[in-house]
Amino acid sequence: MNINTNKTIPYKTHLKENELPSAWYNVRADMKTDQQPLLNPKTFKPVTLEDLEPVFCTELAKQELNTTDRYIPIPDEVLNFYRMYRPGPLVRAYCLEEALGTPARIYYKYEGGNTSGSHKLNSAIAQAYYAKEQGLKGVTTETGAGQWGTALSMACGYFGLECLVYMVKCSAMQKPYRRGVIETYGASVVPSPSDTTEAGRKMLAANPDNPGSLGTAISEAVEVALNTPGYRYVLGSVLNQVMLHQSIIGLEAKAAMAKYDEYPDIVIGCAGGGSNLGGLISAFMEDKLAGKRNPHFIAVEPSSCPSLTRGRFAYDYCDTGHITPLAKMYTIGSGYIPASSHSGGLRFHGMSPILSQLYHDGHLDEARSVKQTEIFEAAKLFAKVEGILPAPESAHAIKVTLDEARRCKETGEEKVILFGLTGTGYFDLSAYMAYNSGTMTDYVPSDEELEKGLATIPDIGL
Amino acid sequence: MNINTNKTIPYKTHLKENELPSAWYNVRADMKTDQQPLLNPKTFKPVTLEDLEPVFCTELAKQELNTTDRYIPIPDEVLNFYRMYRPGPLVRAYCLEEALGTPARIYYKYEGGNTSGSHKLNSAIAQAYYAKEQGLKGVTTETGAGQWGTALSMACGYFGLECLVYMVKCSAMQKPYRRGVIETYGASVVPSPSDTTEAGRKMLAANPDNPGSLGTAISEAVEVALNTPGYRYVLGSVLNQVMLHQSIIGLEAKAAMAKYDEYPDIVIGCAGGGSNLGGLISAFMEDKLAGKRNPHFIAVEPSSCPSLTRGRFAYDYCDTGHITPLAKMYTIGSGYIPASSHSGGLRFHGMSPILSQLYHDGHLDEARSVKQTEIFEAAKLFAKVEGILPAPESAHAIKVTLDEARRCKETGEEKVILFGLTGTGYFDLSAYMAYNSGTMTDYVPSDEELEKGLATIPDIGL
């Protein structure tokens, strides 16, 4: 392979540690239309701090409701942990550009360079810190692909907190070693649905072979947090607090690109609950909302769980057991159990309320859904030429990046493309092996199947 | 946890890409006593370039025999690949220092930040490059833990070379996903001993349950390379060419430490065949041999495979089938089959001839052997406070680092300790799970058992 030798921009740009952002960016302070408030699931009235405090750490509940502070300082203890694996590199994908023969300049923000293998650690360490500060004993959570559970176990291990992880059953079976790493950091893992909670027992009674879903695991984790003294529930995506913490991805990416006078024309991120996409576009969205720049944002979701591309913008529950507040979001219904796939991190029926509102208002420009076999084809090409084996979730963004870069080849446009490489696929080898052996299948729900999910969205007259 | 806030040295030091070394360091040019030559296994005469060329790529064979060039330029194509994952960070282990309460300043050179999960990629990409340059069709190799096999599959995938990997059978069974990642990069994997070679068939005939060893896998890989047109054999450790390529670890580490006027008092590396240790100490050994500095070098090996601590400095075969040249090295005998352990990367009966000579001459100061359960205890502490889950091999160096740092706590000495964090444990979760469940055992061969291995060292009168 011949490599472009005219490289004025390095392959990898590492900000210095003193260039690490010292505050998170809260996009709600800039949104043209604020997201609709979360609703109390019993009264259907907007949730208050008092409603949230039994479930969430107090400081995190405040962040959840904060619509006014544009920047929120990152605590020193969190910054110290960030310094162990951040700033994350911005990588110029020279070898991928060459392989595609595209005039596009492709960059990716790499978030997989830590043991959790993904960007999830950015929020996990913040949430664990606030729990510790509050004097809590432990936290509960759910995990799909296992990335969030791993990240949270690392964060809790660091701060000496107990940690109970409800892991979606089909993921737990696909990835036994995910459980191994979570337990190595001292956390406990329960495959969900389980018989340890009322919500879980109800699901198992209806279907003993239920493969689980994030929605169900959330119900279980919240139930336990509510019933265990000194415990709170924490969540790795969807919520505003998570978007806030993940803004560090976009803040770093923008700062690193600015060092070379680069600015993305297109920003591409995979989207499940929205934590990565919201984080990646954060600083660029700030520019867009201020009318300074106009990057084109693309959300990429799996065809098997198409909340943005085929869902409805409506109030819905975040969990299957209907314990959590309702959020106004793009959703395919909390009763929809997405087909088991190899991108467990994207198997959520809803979408971040912030991103949903931004999409509804046209600031998040576009959403595309892609098939599982397409994303593994893209992942293997990327792995071969760029060296890094991507997580299946991240490969959604790679697939659309390849599409856009190939389009640039046709048109000759020298577009600057930035995508989020959220994580590594080291715990997804069973998925790669299925793809390698040709046994992987795709799943696109029919309109009828999808309608069954959409029909579970409650009609609350809002 | 309270973190030291007086941090004039960053957590991580990344050299800039233009500070990446442009040449490898060849320690043989500086050795007081050159290593004894490799011997032709048929004639027992020193091997010539002509002897080596049927087995190795010509350029690599030349590097193997090069005793005079202190620095050998790194080809541009290799440098371009290095830029995708190098320079590797030098990390100040602030959190580990705090956890231990030690006045020592602990640094580690982290080589796990690439998909192969270890330093092995440094030599793999060089060897694949020279094979491609020579117009070869493919290469064969062996792999123990799977790190070298993964690295070579990545390198061959990048340059478009065929790659056949003989994987030690017990490792292949412990780590099915290692095989998955190797195949994802397009290489083929055969568990060894196998019935695909004469050497393998002989081993299986003697013991159908043979768990395999690096020595046997080498015999198989060499046999196939010799019998397949357009193929050569490549190796991930032991040989001089590998020490040469891995010198980049030490060159970078020294340059990164120099930025903060730091120099190690103690340098600690795990040692199997010696590729990591040789690489890590390279630039510091240059200073030591020149009389400029006197760092204390410690090699750490597993108690189950103690070539430096309990072996003999003698001519021995590098493989079990006695196809390869003989090397003058510390060895416990090519007939010794090390007990199956979770540190497959250290299960080799011999030691790099260069390191063996340096150890024999007292320039490599010290060797220690440690037990398997000790290294996992150290690994878990490290993972919790420093975030990175280490490879079991790397954990050997961590264990001795903890010992030294604790000794500094007792004496009050502010020693500067550098160790090599060669790789990540993401594919070693079955080992961690065994440790977590309390089922892991230790193995220290008795003198009688060891004697059986030592008795297989040939007496060639040299």
Short mmCIF file of N, CA and C in Angstrom, two decimals, chain A residues 1 383-385, chain B residues 81 121 123-129 131-132 136-141 148-165 182 185-188 231-232 234:
data_model
loop_
_atom_site.label_atom_id
_atom_site.label_comp_id
_atom_site.label_asym_id
_atom_site.label_seq_id
_atom_site.Cartn_x
_atom_site.Cartn_y
_atom_site.Cartn_z
N MET A 1 0.84 -1.21 0.00
CA MET A 1 0.00 0.00 0.00
C MET A 1 0.87 1.25 0.00
N ALA A 383 -10.74 -1.92 10.19
CA ALA A 383 -9.76 -2.61 11.03
C ALA A 383 -8.48 -2.90 10.26
N LYS A 384 -8.65 -3.31 9.02
CA LYS A 384 -7.49 -3.70 8.21
C LYS A 384 -6.60 -2.49 7.89
N VAL A 385 -7.21 -1.38 7.51
CA VAL A 385 -6.38 -0.26 7.08
C VAL A 385 -6.01 0.70 8.19
N PHE B 81 3.09 3.25 9.47
CA PHE B 81 2.21 2.39 10.28
C PHE B 81 2.40 2.71 11.77
N LEU B 121 3.27 -5.69 17.94
CA LEU B 121 3.04 -5.05 16.64
C LEU B 121 4.28 -4.31 16.13
N SER B 123 7.34 -5.19 16.02
CA SER B 123 8.19 -6.04 15.18
C SER B 123 7.37 -6.67 14.04
N ALA B 124 6.11 -6.95 14.31
CA ALA B 124 5.28 -7.60 13.28
C ALA B 124 5.22 -6.75 12.01
N ILE B 125 5.02 -5.45 12.19
CA ILE B 125 4.86 -4.60 11.00
C ILE B 125 6.18 -4.50 10.25
N ALA B 126 7.29 -4.52 10.99
CA ALA B 126 8.60 -4.48 10.32
C ALA B 126 8.83 -5.77 9.54
N GLN B 127 8.54 -6.89 10.16
CA GLN B 127 8.78 -8.17 9.49
C GLN B 127 7.87 -8.34 8.27
N ALA B 128 6.61 -7.93 8.42
CA ALA B 128 5.70 -8.03 7.27
C ALA B 128 6.17 -7.12 6.14
N TYR B 129 6.67 -5.95 6.51
CA TYR B 129 7.17 -5.04 5.49
C TYR B 129 8.32 -5.67 4.68
N ALA B 131 9.01 -8.75 4.30
CA ALA B 131 8.50 -9.88 3.51
C ALA B 131 7.83 -9.37 2.23
N LYS B 132 7.07 -8.31 2.37
CA LYS B 132 6.38 -7.73 1.21
C LYS B 132 7.40 -7.18 0.21
N LEU B 136 7.43 -11.72 -1.29
CA LEU B 136 6.92 -13.01 -0.81
C LEU B 136 5.39 -13.04 -0.86
N LYS B 137 4.87 -14.25 -0.78
CA LYS B 137 3.43 -14.45 -0.83
C LYS B 137 2.84 -14.48 0.58
N GLY B 138 3.58 -15.06 1.51
CA GLY B 138 3.05 -15.18 2.86
C GLY B 138 4.10 -15.55 3.87
N VAL B 139 3.68 -15.59 5.13
CA VAL B 139 4.57 -15.98 6.22
C VAL B 139 3.87 -16.95 7.15
N THR B 140 4.68 -17.73 7.86
CA THR B 140 4.15 -18.60 8.92
C THR B 140 4.75 -18.15 10.23
N THR B 141 4.06 -18.46 11.29
CA THR B 141 4.59 -18.14 12.61
C THR B 141 3.92 -19.02 13.65
N TRP B 148 1.26 -12.12 19.63
CA TRP B 148 2.09 -12.05 18.43
C TRP B 148 1.27 -12.43 17.20
N GLY B 149 0.45 -13.46 17.32
CA GLY B 149 -0.38 -13.87 16.18
C GLY B 149 -1.32 -12.76 15.76
N THR B 150 -1.91 -12.08 16.73
CA THR B 150 -2.80 -10.97 16.41
C THR B 150 -2.03 -9.86 15.71
N ALA B 151 -0.88 -9.53 16.29
CA ALA B 151 -0.07 -8.45 15.72
C ALA B 151 0.33 -8.79 14.28
N LEU B 152 0.77 -10.02 14.07
CA LEU B 152 1.22 -10.39 12.73
C LEU B 152 0.04 -10.40 11.75
N SER B 153 -1.13 -10.84 12.22
CA SER B 153 -2.28 -10.84 11.31
C SER B 153 -2.64 -9.41 10.92
N MET B 154 -2.52 -8.49 11.84
CA MET B 154 -2.79 -7.08 11.51
C MET B 154 -1.77 -6.57 10.49
N ALA B 155 -0.51 -6.88 10.73
CA ALA B 155 0.55 -6.41 9.83
C ALA B 155 0.39 -7.00 8.44
N CYS B 156 0.08 -8.30 8.38
CA CYS B 156 -0.09 -8.95 7.08
C CYS B 156 -1.36 -8.45 6.39
N GLY B 157 -2.42 -8.21 7.16
CA GLY B 157 -3.63 -7.64 6.59
C GLY B 157 -3.36 -6.29 5.95
N TYR B 158 -2.53 -5.52 6.60
CA TYR B 158 -2.21 -4.17 6.12
C TYR B 158 -1.41 -4.22 4.82
N PHE B 159 -0.44 -5.14 4.75
CA PHE B 159 0.41 -5.21 3.56
C PHE B 159 -0.10 -6.23 2.53
N GLY B 160 -1.22 -6.89 2.83
CA GLY B 160 -1.76 -7.83 1.86
C GLY B 160 -0.94 -9.12 1.71
N LEU B 161 -0.45 -9.64 2.82
CA LEU B 161 0.31 -10.90 2.80
C LEU B 161 -0.53 -12.03 3.40
N GLU B 162 -0.34 -13.24 2.91
CA GLU B 162 -0.96 -14.39 3.57
C GLU B 162 -0.24 -14.66 4.90
N CYS B 163 -0.96 -15.26 5.83
CA CYS B 163 -0.40 -15.44 7.16
C CYS B 163 -0.99 -16.70 7.79
N LEU B 164 -0.11 -17.63 8.18
CA LEU B 164 -0.54 -18.89 8.79
C LEU B 164 0.05 -18.97 10.20
N VAL B 165 -0.84 -19.07 11.19
CA VAL B 165 -0.42 -18.99 12.59
C VAL B 165 -0.61 -20.33 13.30
N ILE B 182 -7.67 -12.85 15.09
CA ILE B 182 -6.64 -13.17 14.09
C ILE B 182 -7.30 -13.47 12.75
N TYR B 185 -8.65 -10.48 10.80
CA TYR B 185 -7.65 -9.77 10.00
C TYR B 185 -7.17 -10.59 8.80
N GLY B 186 -7.78 -11.75 8.60
CA GLY B 186 -7.52 -12.49 7.36
C GLY B 186 -6.48 -13.60 7.46
N ALA B 187 -5.94 -13.85 8.65
CA ALA B 187 -4.95 -14.92 8.79
C ALA B 187 -5.64 -16.24 9.11
N SER B 188 -4.90 -17.35 8.97
CA SER B 188 -5.41 -18.68 9.30
C SER B 188 -4.75 -19.17 10.59
N TYR B 231 7.04 -18.52 0.78
CA TYR B 231 6.80 -18.32 2.21
C TYR B 231 8.11 -18.23 2.97
N ARG B 232 8.08 -17.48 4.06
CA ARG B 232 9.16 -17.52 5.03
C ARG B 232 8.54 -17.59 6.42
N VAL B 234 8.45 -16.18 10.34
CA VAL B 234 8.74 -15.00 11.15
C VAL B 234 8.47 -15.33 12.62
#
